[in-house]
């Protein structure tokens, strides 16, 4: 496995590859990422995993400085998983206009209005930052396929829109969410949780599944279901950012006509913000 840090070296390493699959990550890899890598490996192509903690997608008060970084351990896992190339650029390599403090000379992708809802409502600019770095990674790697996790459902939606609206010749493959034994969705941010919090954290998925079950049994009063779930979460210390029932296709608020739904949530446990979602067909 090659570990490459510059765009020029990556381009040269990929020069003769005709079928490339990219798995973009921010590192601190867990079983969820390795599942995405396994999906990439199934494509029988050259597998590139990028590891880059993208400053452009973090707000001023977010956890950029503390975001867990573990390049050496990540590379060991990726080597064992049969990855061909790890692309681990520096901030200056990805954003040559970075002056050590500001990225305000950066040309960015403006994400569509849906990026201001759900996670975007409390993370202004986040999805523009994601779309910008993903567009750059696509231009650098020029993959035929790219794999993203369904855990970040809104991100997946916005990346699909990026590919479609910018006419990028890239197929997006979506990987299922991998969970801990207790149902907690795997996330790099789980490493911020204490053992006690990890137990409590499983409750988020339980509440999403409870809503799913009630919708499957015919309930259409989504607001009442959301309110009841929020009230059950609060006593265990959850600060619910949102729980929302949406069309899985458009991410617009669900109507009783929609067949394919997704229930999404973001909530804070202590200082750690967790997200999760479950989808369902009616
Ligand atoms: O999901 C992530 O880890 C990041 O948002 C991504 C897609 C690698 C872009 O930085």
XYZ file of C-alpha atoms and ligand atoms in Angstrom:
292
model
C 0.000 0.000 0.000
C 1.314 3.433 -0.918
C 0.832 6.447 1.356
C 0.840 9.601 -0.726
C 0.719 13.179 0.511
C 0.761 15.329 -2.614
C -1.589 15.809 -5.524
C 1.257 15.504 -8.034
C 2.487 12.186 -6.615
C -1.063 10.816 -6.485
C -1.742 11.777 -10.104
C 1.460 10.102 -11.174
C 0.642 6.918 -9.191
C -2.832 6.761 -10.765
C -1.714 7.600 -14.321
C -2.143 4.070 -15.678
C -5.197 3.082 -13.627
C -8.377 2.861 -15.653
C -10.774 1.900 -12.864
C -10.489 3.702 -9.559
C -12.772 3.641 -6.495
C -12.435 6.409 -3.911
C -13.447 6.195 -0.250
C -13.199 9.700 1.245
C -12.695 9.770 5.024
C -11.488 12.034 7.792
C -9.539 9.163 9.391
C -9.860 7.694 12.890
C -11.189 4.668 11.090
C -13.649 2.197 12.587
C -15.624 -0.805 11.342
C -18.045 1.510 9.505
C -15.233 2.879 7.317
C -13.815 -0.618 6.794
C -17.218 -1.707 5.531
C -17.048 1.108 2.930
C -13.551 -0.081 1.992
C -14.854 -3.651 1.615
C -17.555 -2.349 -0.759
C -14.843 -0.534 -2.722
C -12.736 -3.707 -2.873
C -15.689 -5.591 -4.411
C -15.424 -3.320 -7.440
C -12.138 -4.981 -8.461
C -10.548 -1.625 -9.069
C -7.697 0.387 -7.648
C -8.946 1.489 -4.204
C -7.894 4.923 -2.969
C -8.829 6.002 0.584
C -8.386 9.672 1.378
C -7.732 10.768 4.942
C -8.163 14.486 5.388
C -9.743 16.393 8.274
C -11.317 19.131 6.205
C -11.226 22.487 8.046
C -13.755 23.947 5.625
C -16.580 21.785 7.008
C -16.052 22.711 10.678
C -17.715 25.769 12.214
C -15.775 28.210 14.407
C -17.069 26.606 17.629
C -16.762 23.007 16.493
C -14.264 20.259 17.260
C -11.697 20.729 14.429
C -8.712 21.032 16.791
C -9.840 18.050 18.894
C -11.035 15.876 16.032
C -9.356 12.489 16.623
C -6.358 11.941 14.335
C -4.695 8.517 14.113
C -2.941 8.268 10.745
C -0.549 5.458 11.648
C -3.236 3.148 13.061
C -5.540 4.049 10.156
C -2.895 3.080 7.610
C -2.340 -0.278 9.334
C -6.065 -1.031 9.101
C -6.232 0.037 5.458
C -3.167 -1.994 4.536
C -4.749 -5.071 6.141
C -7.980 -4.352 4.237
C -6.132 -4.462 0.918
C -6.294 -0.769 0.022
C -3.938 0.264 -2.796
C -3.336 3.923 -1.987
C -3.909 6.188 1.020
C -4.052 9.854 0.082
C -3.292 11.905 3.199
C -2.644 15.492 2.127
C -1.852 18.422 4.419
C -4.201 21.412 4.679
C -1.834 23.496 2.563
C -1.715 20.774 -0.115
C -5.520 20.735 -0.365
C -5.930 24.487 0.100
C -2.755 26.214 -1.185
C -4.444 29.563 -0.509
C -4.532 28.784 3.256
C -2.481 31.440 5.053
C -2.154 29.526 8.324
C -5.362 31.018 9.743
C -7.968 31.733 7.121
C -9.524 29.882 4.240
C -11.492 32.898 3.054
C -9.793 32.978 -0.348
C -11.195 29.508 -1.069
C -13.497 28.962 -4.032
C -16.372 26.908 -2.680
C -19.331 24.900 -3.893
C -22.631 26.432 -2.779
C -24.780 23.585 -1.508
C -28.520 23.621 -2.300
C -31.110 24.949 0.190
C -31.640 21.531 1.782
C -28.103 21.971 3.184
C -29.502 24.639 5.533
C -31.958 22.208 7.138
C -31.453 19.280 9.553
C -27.706 19.236 10.432
C -27.130 22.333 8.309
C -29.444 24.406 10.521
C -27.008 24.190 13.433
C -23.876 23.829 11.272
C -24.041 26.735 8.790
C -21.647 26.228 5.879
C -20.935 22.614 6.821
C -22.302 21.010 3.662
C -20.704 23.609 1.389
C -17.421 22.649 3.042
C -18.158 18.956 2.481
C -19.244 19.472 -1.144
C -16.143 21.588 -1.836
C -13.648 19.073 -0.484
C -15.440 16.148 -2.131
C -15.455 18.003 -5.486
C -11.710 18.623 -5.054
C -11.052 14.977 -4.157
C -13.065 13.856 -7.191
C -11.001 16.173 -9.420
C -7.733 14.987 -7.906
C -8.443 11.233 -7.914
C -10.860 11.098 -10.883
C -12.517 7.878 -9.690
C -15.250 6.014 -11.564
C -16.863 5.119 -8.247
C -16.956 6.662 -4.790
C -18.306 5.111 -1.590
C -20.051 7.052 1.214
C -21.846 5.873 4.355
C -25.615 6.093 4.859
C -25.022 7.188 8.447
C -24.408 10.669 7.052
C -27.653 10.543 5.108
C -27.921 14.268 4.408
C -24.287 14.344 3.283
C -24.964 11.424 0.929
C -27.973 13.285 -0.491
C -25.898 16.427 -1.112
C -23.051 14.478 -2.712
C -25.508 12.752 -5.041
C -26.827 16.223 -5.972
C -23.245 17.446 -6.544
C -22.522 14.560 -8.910
C -25.803 14.916 -10.759
C -25.860 18.709 -11.045
C -22.172 19.100 -11.928
C -22.407 16.205 -14.436
C -19.594 14.274 -12.796
C -19.063 10.822 -14.371
C -18.907 9.109 -10.977
C -21.175 6.418 -9.548
C -21.964 6.903 -5.864
C -22.211 3.712 -3.818
C -23.901 3.950 -0.393
C -22.720 1.748 2.475
C -25.018 0.661 5.302
C -24.452 1.962 8.816
C -22.398 -0.393 10.961
C -23.434 -0.502 14.607
C -21.997 -1.446 17.992
C -23.589 -4.480 19.707
C -26.021 -2.177 21.493
C -27.130 -0.527 18.243
C -25.073 2.678 18.543
C -24.022 3.770 15.052
C -20.244 3.610 14.613
C -18.751 7.080 14.486
C -15.318 8.587 14.999
C -16.935 10.842 17.595
C -17.924 7.805 19.741
C -14.364 7.902 21.073
C -15.369 11.074 22.983
C -18.030 9.100 24.936
C -17.506 7.561 28.389
C -18.558 3.916 28.921
C -21.772 5.155 30.572
C -22.498 7.544 27.730
C -21.953 4.738 25.200
C -24.771 2.793 26.876
C -27.046 5.822 26.874
C -26.086 6.613 23.268
C -27.784 3.429 22.044
C -31.099 5.045 23.005
C -31.015 7.353 19.973
C -31.333 4.468 17.528
C -33.959 2.800 19.748
C -36.118 5.925 19.569
C -35.724 6.161 15.776
C -36.761 2.520 15.487
C -39.742 3.161 17.781
C -40.911 5.939 15.435
C -40.314 3.669 12.437
C -42.446 0.932 13.988
C -45.302 3.307 14.701
C -45.233 4.684 11.146
C -45.228 1.130 9.827
C -48.292 0.480 11.978
C -50.078 3.343 10.244
C -49.319 6.385 12.372
C -49.093 9.572 10.299
C -48.867 12.151 13.076
C -45.121 12.524 12.679
C -44.913 15.566 14.960
C -46.505 13.689 17.847
C -44.120 10.762 17.373
C -41.128 13.135 17.318
C -42.312 14.990 20.419
C -42.822 11.744 22.372
C -39.359 10.444 21.369
C -37.749 13.776 22.319
C -39.442 13.644 25.713
C -38.160 10.127 26.316
C -34.593 11.142 25.396
C -34.329 14.278 27.525
C -34.341 12.627 31.002
C -31.212 10.587 30.127
C -29.281 13.772 29.402
C -29.836 14.111 25.671
C -30.047 17.574 24.158
C -32.011 16.903 20.995
C -31.035 19.094 18.044
C -33.664 17.611 15.749
C -35.635 14.496 14.966
C -37.294 14.667 11.580
C -39.281 12.402 9.260
C -38.379 13.103 5.632
C -38.797 11.735 2.142
C -35.771 9.487 1.598
C -35.649 10.663 -2.021
C -35.881 14.453 -1.717
C -35.215 14.942 2.013
C -38.269 17.237 2.037
C -40.523 16.923 5.116
C -42.467 13.679 4.721
C -46.027 13.761 3.472
C -48.548 10.975 3.864
C -48.023 10.230 0.127
C -44.306 9.403 0.472
C -43.507 5.694 0.332
C -39.801 5.866 1.007
C -39.037 7.639 4.281
C -36.059 8.347 6.465
C -36.140 9.357 10.112
C -33.096 11.441 10.975
C -31.805 12.721 14.283
C -28.978 14.719 15.778
C -28.548 15.057 19.518
C -25.866 15.934 21.997
C -24.795 13.720 24.852
C -22.505 15.814 27.043
C -20.312 17.658 24.559
C -20.592 15.011 21.852
C -22.972 15.550 18.966
C -24.231 12.282 17.495
C -26.317 11.678 14.384
C -28.248 8.648 13.220
C -31.071 7.696 10.874
C -33.258 4.760 9.900
C -35.059 4.376 6.598
C -38.311 2.600 5.849
C -40.689 1.768 3.069
C -44.414 2.096 3.574
O -17.956 11.835 6.022
C -16.807 12.312 6.153
O -15.920 11.726 6.791
C -16.490 13.654 5.523
O -17.555 14.529 5.600
C -15.977 13.539 4.069
C -17.038 12.978 3.137
C -14.735 12.673 4.035
C -15.603 14.933 3.549
O -14.627 15.532 4.325
